[in-house]
Coordinates of C-alpha atoms in Angstrom, one line a residue:
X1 CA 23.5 -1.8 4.7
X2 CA 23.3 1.6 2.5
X3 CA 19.9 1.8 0.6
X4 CA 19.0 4.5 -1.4
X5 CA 15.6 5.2 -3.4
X6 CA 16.4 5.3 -6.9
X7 CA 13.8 6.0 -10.1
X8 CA 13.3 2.3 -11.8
X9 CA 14.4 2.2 -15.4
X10 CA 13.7 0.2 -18.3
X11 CA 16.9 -1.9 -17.7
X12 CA 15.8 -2.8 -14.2
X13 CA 12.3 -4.1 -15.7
X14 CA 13.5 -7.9 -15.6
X15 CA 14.8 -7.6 -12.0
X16 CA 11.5 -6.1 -10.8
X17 CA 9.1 -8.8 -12.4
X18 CA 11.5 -11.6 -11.0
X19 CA 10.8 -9.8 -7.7
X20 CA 7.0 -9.0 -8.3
X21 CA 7.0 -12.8 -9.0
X22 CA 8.7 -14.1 -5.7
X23 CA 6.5 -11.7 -3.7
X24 CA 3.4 -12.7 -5.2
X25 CA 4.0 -16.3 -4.9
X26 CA 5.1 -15.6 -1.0
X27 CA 2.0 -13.4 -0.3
X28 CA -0.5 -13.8 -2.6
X29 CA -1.5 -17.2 -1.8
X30 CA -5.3 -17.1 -2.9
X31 CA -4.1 -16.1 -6.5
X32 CA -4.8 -19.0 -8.9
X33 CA -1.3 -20.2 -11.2
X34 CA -3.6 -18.8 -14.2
X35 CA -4.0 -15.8 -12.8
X36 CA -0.2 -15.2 -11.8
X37 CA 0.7 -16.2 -15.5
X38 CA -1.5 -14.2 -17.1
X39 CA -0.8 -10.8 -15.4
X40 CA 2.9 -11.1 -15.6
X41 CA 2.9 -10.0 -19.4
X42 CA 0.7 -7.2 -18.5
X43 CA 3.1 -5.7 -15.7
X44 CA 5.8 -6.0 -17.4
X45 CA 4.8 -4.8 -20.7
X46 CA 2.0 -1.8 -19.5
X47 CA 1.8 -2.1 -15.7
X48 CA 5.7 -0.7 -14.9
X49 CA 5.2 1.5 -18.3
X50 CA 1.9 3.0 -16.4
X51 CA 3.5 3.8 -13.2
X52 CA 6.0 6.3 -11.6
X53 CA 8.3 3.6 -10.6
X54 CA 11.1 3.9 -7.5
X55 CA 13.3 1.1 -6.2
X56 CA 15.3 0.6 -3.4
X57 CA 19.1 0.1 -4.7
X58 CA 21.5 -1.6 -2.0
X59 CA 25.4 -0.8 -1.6
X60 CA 26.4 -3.7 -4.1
X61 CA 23.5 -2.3 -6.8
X62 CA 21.0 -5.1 -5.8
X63 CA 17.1 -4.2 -5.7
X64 CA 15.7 -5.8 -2.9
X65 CA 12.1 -3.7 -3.3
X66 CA 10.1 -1.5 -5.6
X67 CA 7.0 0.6 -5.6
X68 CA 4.9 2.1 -8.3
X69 CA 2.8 5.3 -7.8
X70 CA 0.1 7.2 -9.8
X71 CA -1.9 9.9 -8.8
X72 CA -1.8 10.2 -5.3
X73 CA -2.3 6.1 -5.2
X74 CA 0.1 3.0 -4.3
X75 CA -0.3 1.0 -7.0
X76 CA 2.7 -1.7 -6.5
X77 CA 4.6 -2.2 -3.7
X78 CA 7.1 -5.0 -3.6
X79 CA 9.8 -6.5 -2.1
X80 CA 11.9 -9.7 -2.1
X81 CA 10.4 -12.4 0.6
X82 CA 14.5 -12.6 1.2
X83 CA 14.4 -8.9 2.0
X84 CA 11.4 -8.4 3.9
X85 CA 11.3 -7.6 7.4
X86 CA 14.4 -5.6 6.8
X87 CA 12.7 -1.8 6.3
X88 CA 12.3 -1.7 2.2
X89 CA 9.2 -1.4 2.1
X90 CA 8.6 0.7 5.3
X91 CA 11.3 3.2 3.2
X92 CA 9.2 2.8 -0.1
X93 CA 5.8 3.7 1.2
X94 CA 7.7 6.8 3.5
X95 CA 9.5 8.1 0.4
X96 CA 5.7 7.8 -1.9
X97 CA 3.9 9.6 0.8
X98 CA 6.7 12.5 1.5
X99 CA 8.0 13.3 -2.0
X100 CA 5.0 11.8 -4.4
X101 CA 2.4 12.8 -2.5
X102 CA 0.4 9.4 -2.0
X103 CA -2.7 9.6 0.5
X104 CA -4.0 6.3 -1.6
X105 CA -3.6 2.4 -1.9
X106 CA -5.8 -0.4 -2.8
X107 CA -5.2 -4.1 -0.7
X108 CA -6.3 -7.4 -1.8
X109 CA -8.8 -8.4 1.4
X110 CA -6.7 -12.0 1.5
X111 CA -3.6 -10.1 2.1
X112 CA -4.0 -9.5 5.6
X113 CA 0.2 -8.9 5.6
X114 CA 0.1 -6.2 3.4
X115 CA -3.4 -4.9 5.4
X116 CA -1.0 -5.4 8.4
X117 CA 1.8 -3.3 7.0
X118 CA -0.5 -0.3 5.5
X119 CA -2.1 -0.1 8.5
X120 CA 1.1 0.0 10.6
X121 CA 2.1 3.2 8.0
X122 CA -1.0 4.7 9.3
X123 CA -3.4 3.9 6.5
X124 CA -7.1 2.9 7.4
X125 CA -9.7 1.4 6.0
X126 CA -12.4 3.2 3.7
X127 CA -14.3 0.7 1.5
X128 CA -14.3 -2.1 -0.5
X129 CA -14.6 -3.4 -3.9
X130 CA -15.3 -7.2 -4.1
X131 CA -13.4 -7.7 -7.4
X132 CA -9.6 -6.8 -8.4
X133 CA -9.2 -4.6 -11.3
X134 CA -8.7 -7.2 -13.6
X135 CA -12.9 -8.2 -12.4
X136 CA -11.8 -11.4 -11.0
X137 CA -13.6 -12.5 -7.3
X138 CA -10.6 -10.9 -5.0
X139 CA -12.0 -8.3 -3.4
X140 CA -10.1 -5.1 -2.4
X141 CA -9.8 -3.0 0.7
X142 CA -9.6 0.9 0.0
X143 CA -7.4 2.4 2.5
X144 CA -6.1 5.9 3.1
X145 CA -3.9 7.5 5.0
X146 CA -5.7 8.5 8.6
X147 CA -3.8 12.0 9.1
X148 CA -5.0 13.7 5.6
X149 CA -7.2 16.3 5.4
X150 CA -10.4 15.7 3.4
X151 CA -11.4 19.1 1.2
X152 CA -15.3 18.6 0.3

């Protein structure tokens, strides 16, 4: 199957929270139902907005996966549980690091799939903050990638 990385508009915003949601629910499983509900406004109405967003765009137009970058950092990555395992996310993360320039992304701890994953794309670990951004208890792991050059 053809995929191509494509920049996520507007009109895609309802497919990409319908996938944020599946994901979440298939990965996230230490999130709270409150929690889920209450920050699915905020994506979709600031988070997206916030974000330089790319998606992956199949042969018959379907989004299987997006990512959203900022400043050198990951800040969403997700894809469809249906469409996982099949190299969407593998060709997100490759397409932020060569053409937006990302060296960055934070991991919730509990996620040890998505740990898994950065660390297969040759991201390491480089602290830890024991809440989310949102200051609820989920701590996350700081990771960058292991072959950039640090400028003091």
């Amino acid at each position: 199957m053809i995929m191509n990385i494509e920049h996520a508009e507007r009109k895609d915003y309802q497919t990409l929270i319908k996938i944020w949601e599946e994901s979440v629910r298939a990965t996230h499983d230490f999130l709270k139902e409150a929690d889920l509900i209450a920050l699915k406004p905020l994506i979709l109405d600031h988070y997206f907005d916030a974000v330089n967003l790319t998606c992956v765009r199949n042969s018959d137009g379907g989004i299987p996966g997006f990512c959203g970058t900022h400043e050198g950092n990951i800040e969403m990555l997700f894809v469809s549980p249906a469409a996982r395992g099949t190299g969407v996310g593998t060709l997100l993360t490759q397409y932020a690091i060569e053409h937006q320039g990302i060296t960055r992304v934070d991991v919730n701890e509990q996620n040890e799939q998505a740990l898994g994953f950065y660390q297969h794309m040759g991201f390491i670990v480089t602290g830890r903050s024991p809440l989310d951004g949102q200051g609820k208890p989920y701590p996350l792991l700081h990771m960058e990638l292991s072959n950039v050059e640090h400028i003091d």
